[in-house]
């Protein structure tokens, strides 16, 4: 870490100038709808082949029909792009509620309409009010999912007001995930956007039915970056950034090559004024520079050899999908690579994640 806590390059940089990888996928992405969808779609579609699309729209994506319609809107936004981006494949999810119909869900999965189901504890994050209050109320749905091999993606935080916001992930593991795992030993579960050493240790202690996604921002910033010397609303996300020791545990897991850890950007666009507000929205819009940030992190950890596993291999393996056939090349530039500070969205802007350190890798 540098003096300000941001990552610093190792004294000797790798001589490697180019890195060719299987084209990556993003296993956790918010694309929203309408004008925001049109504004952000290229940022993901240019660098990624596929992405697991989060269903927390207003109203949420709760039925097979909703997922089919949303997939169509995403495909139509992609059709306006050029080159490989036109062929970006949205992998749809359903938003789990206490009213979810298991028959509709299993049929949607069998028909290839959805790849996963998303559990939001009610009130845990953006647009989660329709989520699950009582986890046991959805056990019959989880039973059907386990039988059919449908993946459950989880926002792993409790919402109990008595639990401190920095402890909500660790308490979720104890109170919700551990009993869930005992009840459903073969349910394929992804603990999303893990932010703690506790989350990493939990996943490492489990079988091949348990995986986890990690975001680029949780790998490069911690709560000091958000709060020391002024409050930086563009670093506010959920689960909230934790202390540096947790950040270091995440970097170690991501760069280890362990197949249970893979990329989910959690790129979550909000227009700038809704984040720069007295009560700002949670979410980091990182899609434009994710691969540059990750190459920098892996290089600093002397683990560039494991980058392809993290971004292109571990995810499809867990989801039972083929690896992409296309490739991308990242090149190390002498000069720092720059990204626009914002993206235009109608009369508004969306602020792009600032990793706070020079990035030297770019997709060519
Ligand atoms: O920071 C976040 N933003 N975390 C989430 O879980 C949801 C996301 C959003 O939808 O904005
Ligand atoms: Zn998310």
Tab-separated table of C-alpha atoms and ligand atoms in Angstrom:
chain	number	residue	atom	x	y	z
A	1	UNK	CA	0.000	0.000	0.000
A	2	UNK	CA	1.164	3.562	-0.634
A	3	UNK	CA	1.314	6.248	2.056
A	4	UNK	CA	-2.268	7.276	1.375
A	5	UNK	CA	-3.372	3.657	1.537
A	6	UNK	CA	-3.877	3.266	-2.197
A	7	UNK	CA	-2.140	0.396	-3.927
A	8	UNK	CA	1.412	1.016	-5.008
A	9	UNK	CA	3.311	-0.817	-7.684
A	10	UNK	CA	6.013	-3.253	-6.638
A	11	UNK	CA	9.557	-1.905	-6.973
A	12	UNK	CA	10.188	-4.091	-10.018
A	13	UNK	CA	7.394	-4.205	-12.513
A	14	UNK	CA	6.787	-7.252	-14.615
A	15	UNK	CA	8.458	-7.069	-17.987
A	16	UNK	CA	5.195	-8.312	-19.446
A	17	UNK	CA	3.736	-5.782	-21.867
A	18	UNK	CA	0.761	-7.675	-23.264
A	19	UNK	CA	-1.614	-10.170	-21.767
A	20	UNK	CA	-4.096	-12.146	-23.856
A	21	UNK	CA	-7.024	-13.635	-21.978
A	22	UNK	CA	-10.217	-15.509	-22.721
A	23	UNK	CA	-12.802	-12.730	-23.012
A	24	UNK	CA	-14.082	-12.097	-19.454
A	25	UNK	CA	-17.583	-12.265	-17.983
A	26	UNK	CA	-19.086	-10.202	-15.177
A	27	UNK	CA	-20.983	-12.339	-12.663
A	28	UNK	CA	-22.816	-9.428	-10.982
A	29	UNK	CA	-23.929	-6.350	-12.907
A	30	UNK	CA	-26.579	-3.632	-12.614
A	31	UNK	CA	-27.639	-2.251	-15.986
A	32	UNK	CA	-30.893	-0.534	-14.906
A	33	UNK	CA	-33.347	0.403	-17.660
A	34	UNK	CA	-34.295	3.074	-20.217
A	35	UNK	CA	-31.861	6.031	-20.508
A	36	UNK	CA	-29.404	4.660	-17.925
A	37	UNK	CA	-29.301	1.281	-19.685
A	38	UNK	CA	-28.556	3.041	-22.971
A	39	UNK	CA	-25.841	5.128	-21.314
A	40	UNK	CA	-23.989	2.294	-19.549
A	41	UNK	CA	-24.424	-0.762	-21.755
A	42	UNK	CA	-21.347	-0.140	-23.946
A	43	UNK	CA	-19.042	0.046	-20.914
A	44	UNK	CA	-19.789	-3.581	-20.077
A	45	UNK	CA	-20.461	-4.953	-23.555
A	46	UNK	CA	-17.128	-3.739	-24.947
A	47	UNK	CA	-15.004	-5.693	-22.458
A	48	UNK	CA	-17.228	-8.587	-21.347
A	49	UNK	CA	-18.991	-11.392	-23.208
A	50	UNK	CA	-21.693	-12.129	-20.652
A	51	UNK	CA	-22.986	-10.801	-17.371
A	52	UNK	CA	-25.338	-11.893	-14.633
A	53	UNK	CA	-27.905	-9.089	-14.631
A	54	UNK	CA	-29.285	-7.922	-11.313
A	55	UNK	CA	-33.092	-7.813	-11.081
A	56	UNK	CA	-33.508	-4.891	-8.629
A	57	UNK	CA	-35.431	-2.650	-11.009
A	58	UNK	CA	-38.501	-0.715	-9.904
A	59	UNK	CA	-40.674	-2.794	-10.002
A	60	UNK	CA	-38.323	-5.785	-9.661
A	61	UNK	CA	-37.906	-8.665	-12.129
A	62	UNK	CA	-39.939	-11.327	-10.370
A	63	UNK	CA	-41.431	-13.603	-13.043
A	64	UNK	CA	-40.236	-15.457	-16.125
A	65	UNK	CA	-42.166	-12.956	-18.265
A	66	UNK	CA	-40.447	-9.994	-16.533
A	67	UNK	CA	-37.049	-11.588	-17.182
A	68	UNK	CA	-37.869	-12.244	-20.858
A	69	UNK	CA	-39.015	-8.661	-21.333
A	70	UNK	CA	-35.989	-7.167	-19.561
A	71	UNK	CA	-33.624	-9.417	-21.553
A	72	UNK	CA	-35.254	-8.131	-24.739
A	73	UNK	CA	-34.723	-4.501	-23.670
A	74	UNK	CA	-31.040	-5.210	-22.948
A	75	UNK	CA	-30.583	-6.995	-26.280
A	76	UNK	CA	-32.187	-4.116	-28.076
A	77	UNK	CA	-29.825	-1.656	-26.322
A	78	UNK	CA	-26.895	-3.887	-27.437
A	79	UNK	CA	-28.121	-3.905	-31.031
A	80	UNK	CA	-27.217	-0.199	-31.255
A	81	UNK	CA	-23.552	-0.977	-30.437
A	82	UNK	CA	-20.829	-2.086	-32.834
A	83	UNK	CA	-18.464	-5.067	-33.088
A	84	UNK	CA	-18.334	-7.740	-30.379
A	85	UNK	CA	-20.366	-5.520	-28.024
A	86	UNK	CA	-23.469	-6.204	-30.123
A	87	UNK	CA	-23.271	-9.846	-29.091
A	88	UNK	CA	-23.076	-9.217	-25.334
A	89	UNK	CA	-25.149	-11.863	-23.610
A	90	UNK	CA	-27.276	-10.888	-20.601
A	91	UNK	CA	-27.716	-13.810	-18.188
A	92	UNK	CA	-30.941	-13.041	-16.378
A	93	UNK	CA	-31.898	-13.470	-12.736
A	94	UNK	CA	-35.167	-13.437	-10.845
A	95	UNK	CA	-35.647	-11.371	-7.707
A	96	UNK	CA	-36.675	-13.744	-4.916
A	97	UNK	CA	-39.730	-12.715	-2.901
A	98	UNK	CA	-41.887	-14.533	-0.383
A	99	UNK	CA	-44.450	-14.831	-3.218
A	100	UNK	CA	-42.089	-16.393	-5.793
A	101	UNK	CA	-43.768	-19.245	-7.644
A	102	UNK	CA	-41.330	-22.182	-7.796
A	103	UNK	CA	-43.079	-23.621	-10.866
A	104	UNK	CA	-42.566	-20.396	-12.861
A	105	UNK	CA	-38.967	-20.141	-11.596
A	106	UNK	CA	-37.978	-23.714	-12.499
A	107	UNK	CA	-39.667	-23.419	-15.911
A	108	UNK	CA	-37.769	-20.160	-16.562
A	109	UNK	CA	-34.510	-21.924	-15.721
A	110	UNK	CA	-35.312	-25.020	-17.801
A	111	UNK	CA	-36.138	-22.782	-20.777
A	112	UNK	CA	-32.796	-20.960	-20.429
A	113	UNK	CA	-34.469	-17.640	-19.601
A	114	UNK	CA	-32.727	-17.288	-16.221
A	115	UNK	CA	-29.353	-18.440	-14.890
A	116	UNK	CA	-29.842	-17.582	-11.237
A	117	UNK	CA	-32.109	-16.198	-8.533
A	118	UNK	CA	-31.165	-13.248	-6.332
A	119	UNK	CA	-31.836	-13.080	-2.616
A	120	UNK	CA	-32.099	-9.585	-1.175
A	121	UNK	CA	-32.874	-9.489	2.534
A	122	UNK	CA	-35.691	-6.894	2.644
A	123	UNK	CA	-34.236	-3.417	3.194
A	124	UNK	CA	-30.584	-4.451	2.766
A	125	UNK	CA	-29.799	-2.225	-0.207
A	126	UNK	CA	-31.060	-0.295	-3.258
A	127	UNK	CA	-34.579	-1.406	-4.298
A	128	UNK	CA	-34.689	-4.313	-1.884
A	129	UNK	CA	-38.006	-3.532	-0.195
A	130	UNK	CA	-39.706	-6.438	-2.008
A	131	UNK	CA	-37.018	-8.808	-0.742
A	132	UNK	CA	-37.197	-11.561	1.821
A	133	UNK	CA	-38.149	-10.817	5.450
A	134	UNK	CA	-38.238	-14.386	6.709
A	135	UNK	CA	-35.756	-16.689	4.996
A	136	UNK	CA	-37.654	-19.802	6.055
A	137	UNK	CA	-40.650	-18.573	4.055
A	138	UNK	CA	-38.651	-19.221	0.856
A	139	UNK	CA	-37.272	-22.632	1.876
A	140	UNK	CA	-39.745	-24.465	-0.438
A	141	UNK	CA	-38.439	-22.394	-3.374
A	142	UNK	CA	-34.833	-23.111	-2.359
A	143	UNK	CA	-35.672	-26.811	-2.140
A	144	UNK	CA	-36.920	-26.746	-5.745
A	145	UNK	CA	-33.816	-24.781	-6.813
A	146	UNK	CA	-31.484	-27.270	-5.165
A	147	UNK	CA	-33.223	-30.131	-6.992
A	148	UNK	CA	-33.038	-28.357	-10.365
A	149	UNK	CA	-29.489	-27.009	-9.893
A	150	UNK	CA	-30.453	-23.313	-10.022
A	151	UNK	CA	-27.835	-20.934	-8.580
A	152	UNK	CA	-28.802	-18.683	-5.648
A	153	UNK	CA	-26.975	-15.336	-5.582
A	154	UNK	CA	-27.067	-13.619	-2.206
A	155	UNK	CA	-26.752	-10.094	-0.930
A	156	UNK	CA	-25.160	-11.304	2.296
A	157	UNK	CA	-26.090	-8.731	4.918
A	158	UNK	CA	-28.555	-8.761	7.787
A	159	UNK	CA	-30.812	-5.744	8.187
A	160	UNK	CA	-31.364	-5.925	11.946
A	161	UNK	CA	-31.087	-2.298	13.150
A	162	UNK	CA	-29.205	-3.535	16.222
A	163	UNK	CA	-26.369	-4.831	14.059
A	164	UNK	CA	-23.697	-2.295	13.173
A	165	UNK	CA	-23.407	-1.680	9.430
A	166	UNK	CA	-19.770	-2.836	9.421
A	167	UNK	CA	-20.774	-6.193	10.964
A	168	UNK	CA	-23.750	-7.004	8.769
A	169	UNK	CA	-21.929	-9.410	6.458
A	170	UNK	CA	-20.265	-11.396	9.244
A	171	UNK	CA	-23.570	-11.649	11.141
A	172	UNK	CA	-25.361	-12.774	7.959
A	173	UNK	CA	-22.894	-15.646	7.649
A	174	UNK	CA	-23.613	-16.774	11.206
A	175	UNK	CA	-27.334	-16.215	11.382
A	176	UNK	CA	-28.577	-16.861	7.824
A	177	UNK	CA	-25.999	-18.548	5.633
A	178	UNK	CA	-24.778	-21.229	8.016
A	179	UNK	CA	-28.295	-22.605	8.737
A	180	UNK	CA	-29.166	-22.251	5.031
A	181	UNK	CA	-26.168	-24.347	4.078
A	182	UNK	CA	-27.099	-27.014	6.625
A	183	UNK	CA	-30.637	-27.147	5.223
A	184	UNK	CA	-29.473	-27.183	1.565
A	185	UNK	CA	-26.037	-28.819	1.352
A	186	UNK	CA	-26.121	-29.065	-2.459
A	187	UNK	CA	-27.691	-25.721	-3.325
A	188	UNK	CA	-25.308	-23.797	-5.549
A	189	UNK	CA	-24.848	-20.481	-3.767
A	190	UNK	CA	-22.849	-17.359	-4.586
A	191	UNK	CA	-22.101	-15.038	-1.702
A	192	UNK	CA	-22.002	-11.796	-3.671
A	193	UNK	CA	-19.549	-8.917	-3.329
A	194	UNK	CA	-17.752	-10.314	-0.277
A	195	UNK	CA	-16.133	-7.528	1.751
A	196	UNK	CA	-14.662	-9.234	4.815
A	197	UNK	CA	-11.991	-11.738	5.824
A	198	UNK	CA	-14.892	-13.585	7.498
A	199	UNK	CA	-16.613	-13.973	4.104
A	200	UNK	CA	-13.410	-15.222	2.478
A	201	UNK	CA	-12.814	-17.738	5.280
A	202	UNK	CA	-16.409	-18.954	5.091
A	203	UNK	CA	-16.183	-19.607	1.346
A	204	UNK	CA	-12.813	-21.330	1.718
A	205	UNK	CA	-14.292	-23.656	4.337
A	206	UNK	CA	-17.058	-24.856	2.000
A	207	UNK	CA	-17.497	-27.366	-0.820
A	208	UNK	CA	-17.734	-26.763	-4.552
A	209	UNK	CA	-21.379	-25.740	-4.067
A	210	UNK	CA	-20.244	-22.429	-2.576
A	211	UNK	CA	-18.631	-19.598	-4.517
A	212	UNK	CA	-18.247	-15.872	-4.111
A	213	UNK	CA	-17.855	-12.773	-6.238
A	214	UNK	CA	-15.475	-9.915	-5.532
A	215	UNK	CA	-15.726	-6.352	-6.859
A	216	UNK	CA	-12.848	-4.272	-8.203
A	217	UNK	CA	-13.589	-1.408	-5.812
A	218	UNK	CA	-13.467	-3.545	-2.669
A	219	UNK	CA	-10.043	-4.744	-3.844
A	220	UNK	CA	-8.549	-1.249	-4.176
A	221	UNK	CA	-10.222	0.941	-1.579
A	222	UNK	CA	-11.175	0.591	2.075
A	223	UNK	CA	-13.211	2.705	4.480
A	224	UNK	CA	-10.363	5.142	5.060
A	225	UNK	CA	-10.472	6.142	1.406
A	226	UNK	CA	-14.172	6.895	1.783
A	227	UNK	CA	-14.030	8.747	5.101
A	228	UNK	CA	-10.615	10.251	5.899
A	229	UNK	CA	-10.167	13.912	4.951
A	230	UNK	CA	-13.747	14.322	3.759
A	231	UNK	CA	-16.606	12.049	2.791
A	232	UNK	CA	-16.460	10.635	-0.724
A	233	UNK	CA	-19.956	9.678	-1.777
A	234	UNK	CA	-18.814	7.934	-4.948
A	235	UNK	CA	-17.096	5.330	-2.760
A	236	UNK	CA	-20.299	4.632	-0.840
A	237	UNK	CA	-21.650	1.195	-1.705
A	238	UNK	CA	-23.214	-1.799	0.007
A	239	UNK	CA	-21.887	-3.871	1.569
A	240	UNK	CA	-19.956	-0.879	2.862
A	241	UNK	CA	-16.164	-0.697	2.510
A	242	UNK	CA	-14.432	-2.286	5.485
A	243	UNK	CA	-11.040	-1.777	7.150
A	244	UNK	CA	-7.781	-2.378	5.303
A	245	UNK	CA	-7.150	-5.842	6.766
A	246	UNK	CA	-10.357	-7.022	5.120
A	247	UNK	CA	-9.383	-5.423	1.815
A	248	UNK	CA	-6.073	-7.292	1.968
A	249	UNK	CA	-7.872	-10.609	2.580
A	250	UNK	CA	-10.015	-9.969	-0.509
A	251	UNK	CA	-6.956	-9.255	-2.665
A	252	UNK	CA	-5.321	-12.443	-1.448
A	253	UNK	CA	-8.417	-14.500	-2.304
A	254	UNK	CA	-8.953	-12.894	-5.722
A	255	UNK	CA	-5.344	-13.322	-6.804
A	256	UNK	CA	-4.975	-16.855	-5.389
A	257	UNK	CA	-6.451	-18.682	-8.387
A	258	UNK	CA	-8.929	-20.510	-6.077
A	259	UNK	CA	-11.843	-21.495	-8.337
A	260	UNK	CA	-14.455	-20.438	-5.787
A	261	UNK	CA	-13.594	-16.726	-6.256
A	262	UNK	CA	-14.519	-14.798	-9.390
A	263	UNK	CA	-15.321	-11.337	-10.677
A	264	UNK	CA	-18.684	-9.696	-10.083
A	265	UNK	CA	-18.177	-5.972	-10.636
A	266	UNK	CA	-21.393	-4.879	-8.889
A	267	UNK	CA	-21.127	-1.923	-11.261
A	268	UNK	CA	-24.149	0.055	-10.054
A	269	UNK	CA	-24.840	3.336	-11.847
A	270	UNK	CA	-26.707	6.167	-10.135
A	271	UNK	CA	-26.877	9.662	-11.629
A	272	UNK	CA	-24.304	11.916	-9.990
A	273	UNK	CA	-26.623	14.204	-8.016
A	274	UNK	CA	-28.308	11.240	-6.313
A	275	UNK	CA	-24.951	10.205	-4.883
A	276	UNK	CA	-23.760	13.739	-4.061
A	277	UNK	CA	-26.705	14.279	-1.775
A	278	UNK	CA	-27.628	14.591	1.910
A	279	UNK	CA	-28.786	10.972	1.666
A	280	UNK	CA	-26.774	9.523	-1.175
A	281	UNK	CA	-27.434	6.271	-3.043
A	282	UNK	CA	-25.182	3.236	-2.636
A	283	UNK	CA	-23.327	2.020	-5.704
A	284	UNK	CA	-20.064	2.381	-7.602
A	285	UNK	CA	-20.075	2.634	-11.401
A	286	UNK	CA	-16.868	0.811	-12.273
A	287	UNK	CA	-17.608	-0.946	-15.580
A	288	UNK	CA	-15.458	1.371	-17.750
A	289	UNK	CA	-12.181	0.667	-15.931
A	290	UNK	CA	-12.709	-2.718	-14.262
A	291	UNK	CA	-10.156	-4.646	-16.317
A	292	UNK	CA	-7.518	-1.913	-15.988
A	293	UNK	CA	-8.029	-1.862	-12.226
A	294	UNK	CA	-7.852	-5.649	-11.939
A	295	UNK	CA	-4.711	-5.972	-14.049
A	296	UNK	CA	-3.109	-3.378	-11.770
A	297	UNK	CA	-4.155	-5.258	-8.628
A	298	UNK	CA	-2.955	-8.605	-9.964
A	299	UNK	CA	0.328	-7.106	-11.148
A	300	UNK	CA	0.927	-5.515	-7.745
A	301	UNK	CA	0.287	-8.935	-6.153
A	302	UNK	CA	2.651	-10.544	-8.645
A	303	UNK	CA	-0.247	-12.743	-9.767
A	304	UNK	CA	-1.001	-11.771	-13.369
A	305	UNK	CA	-0.966	-15.498	-14.193
A	306	UNK	CA	-4.152	-15.888	-12.148
A	307	UNK	CA	-6.085	-12.993	-13.715
A	308	UNK	CA	-7.656	-15.167	-16.415
A	309	UNK	CA	-8.973	-17.651	-13.836
A	310	UNK	CA	-10.592	-14.802	-11.896
A	311	UNK	CA	-12.217	-12.990	-14.818
A	312	UNK	CA	-12.780	-15.719	-17.429
A	313	UNK	CA	-12.630	-19.271	-16.069
A	314	UNK	CA	-13.866	-19.665	-12.495
A	315	UNK	CA	-17.278	-18.085	-13.133
A	316	UNK	CA	-18.380	-20.271	-16.073
A	317	UNK	CA	-17.063	-23.340	-14.285
A	318	UNK	CA	-19.251	-22.665	-11.262
A	319	UNK	CA	-22.314	-21.808	-13.374
A	320	UNK	CA	-21.797	-24.881	-15.582
A	321	UNK	CA	-21.373	-22.780	-18.719
A	322	UNK	CA	-18.722	-22.957	-21.440
A	323	UNK	CA	-15.772	-20.570	-21.406
A	324	UNK	CA	-15.914	-17.829	-24.028
A	325	UNK	CA	-14.216	-18.591	-27.329
A	326	UNK	CA	-13.103	-15.022	-28.037
A	327	UNK	CA	-10.052	-13.385	-26.487
A	328	UNK	CA	-9.060	-9.902	-25.407
A	329	UNK	CA	-5.630	-8.363	-25.035
A	330	UNK	CA	-4.536	-6.038	-22.263
A	331	UNK	CA	-1.466	-3.913	-22.868
A	332	UNK	CA	0.771	-2.279	-20.302
A	333	UNK	CA	1.348	1.381	-21.250
A	334	UNK	CA	4.265	3.493	-20.059
A	335	UNK	CA	1.991	6.464	-19.487
A	336	UNK	CA	-0.979	6.129	-17.143
A	337	UNK	CA	-4.206	5.283	-18.939
A	338	UNK	CA	-7.088	7.680	-18.357
A	339	UNK	CA	-10.846	7.201	-18.330
A	340	UNK	CA	-13.571	9.831	-18.551
A	341	UNK	CA	-14.650	11.140	-15.119
A	342	UNK	CA	-18.292	10.895	-16.096
A	343	UNK	CA	-20.651	9.444	-18.662
A	344	UNK	CA	-23.516	11.479	-20.080
A	345	UNK	CA	-27.047	10.276	-19.492
A	346	UNK	CA	-29.574	12.714	-20.981
A	347	UNK	CA	-29.216	15.928	-18.954
A	348	UNK	CA	-27.453	14.050	-16.164
A	349	UNK	CA	-24.074	12.441	-15.644
A	350	UNK	CA	-22.961	9.170	-14.085
A	351	UNK	CA	-19.650	9.376	-12.230
A	352	UNK	CA	-17.058	6.746	-13.124
A	353	UNK	CA	-15.151	4.976	-10.320
A	354	UNK	CA	-11.870	6.702	-9.475
A	355	UNK	CA	-9.479	4.020	-8.171
A	356	UNK	CA	-7.195	6.745	-6.780
A	357	UNK	CA	-4.044	5.375	-8.359
A	358	UNK	CA	-2.461	5.374	-11.799
A	359	UNK	CA	-3.665	2.609	-14.112
A	360	UNK	CA	-1.211	1.390	-16.708
A	361	UNK	CA	-3.116	-1.471	-18.294
A	362	UNK	CA	-5.696	-1.061	-21.007
A	363	UNK	CA	-7.781	-3.265	-23.238
A	364	UNK	CA	-6.589	-2.990	-26.852
B	1	LIG	O1	-23.861	-0.490	-3.593
B	1	LIG	C1	-24.772	-1.171	-4.039
B	1	LIG	N1	-25.548	-0.747	-5.058
B	1	LIG	N2	-25.014	-2.360	-3.481
B	1	LIG	C2	-26.081	-3.092	-3.810
B	1	LIG	O2	-26.259	-4.135	-3.244
B	1	LIG	C3	-27.070	-2.597	-4.801
B	1	LIG	C4	-26.460	-1.628	-5.705
B	1	LIG	C5	-27.496	-0.851	-6.512
B	1	LIG	O3	-28.411	-1.458	-7.052
B	1	LIG	O4	-27.348	0.360	-6.622
B	2	LIG	ZN1	-25.281	-5.470	-6.713
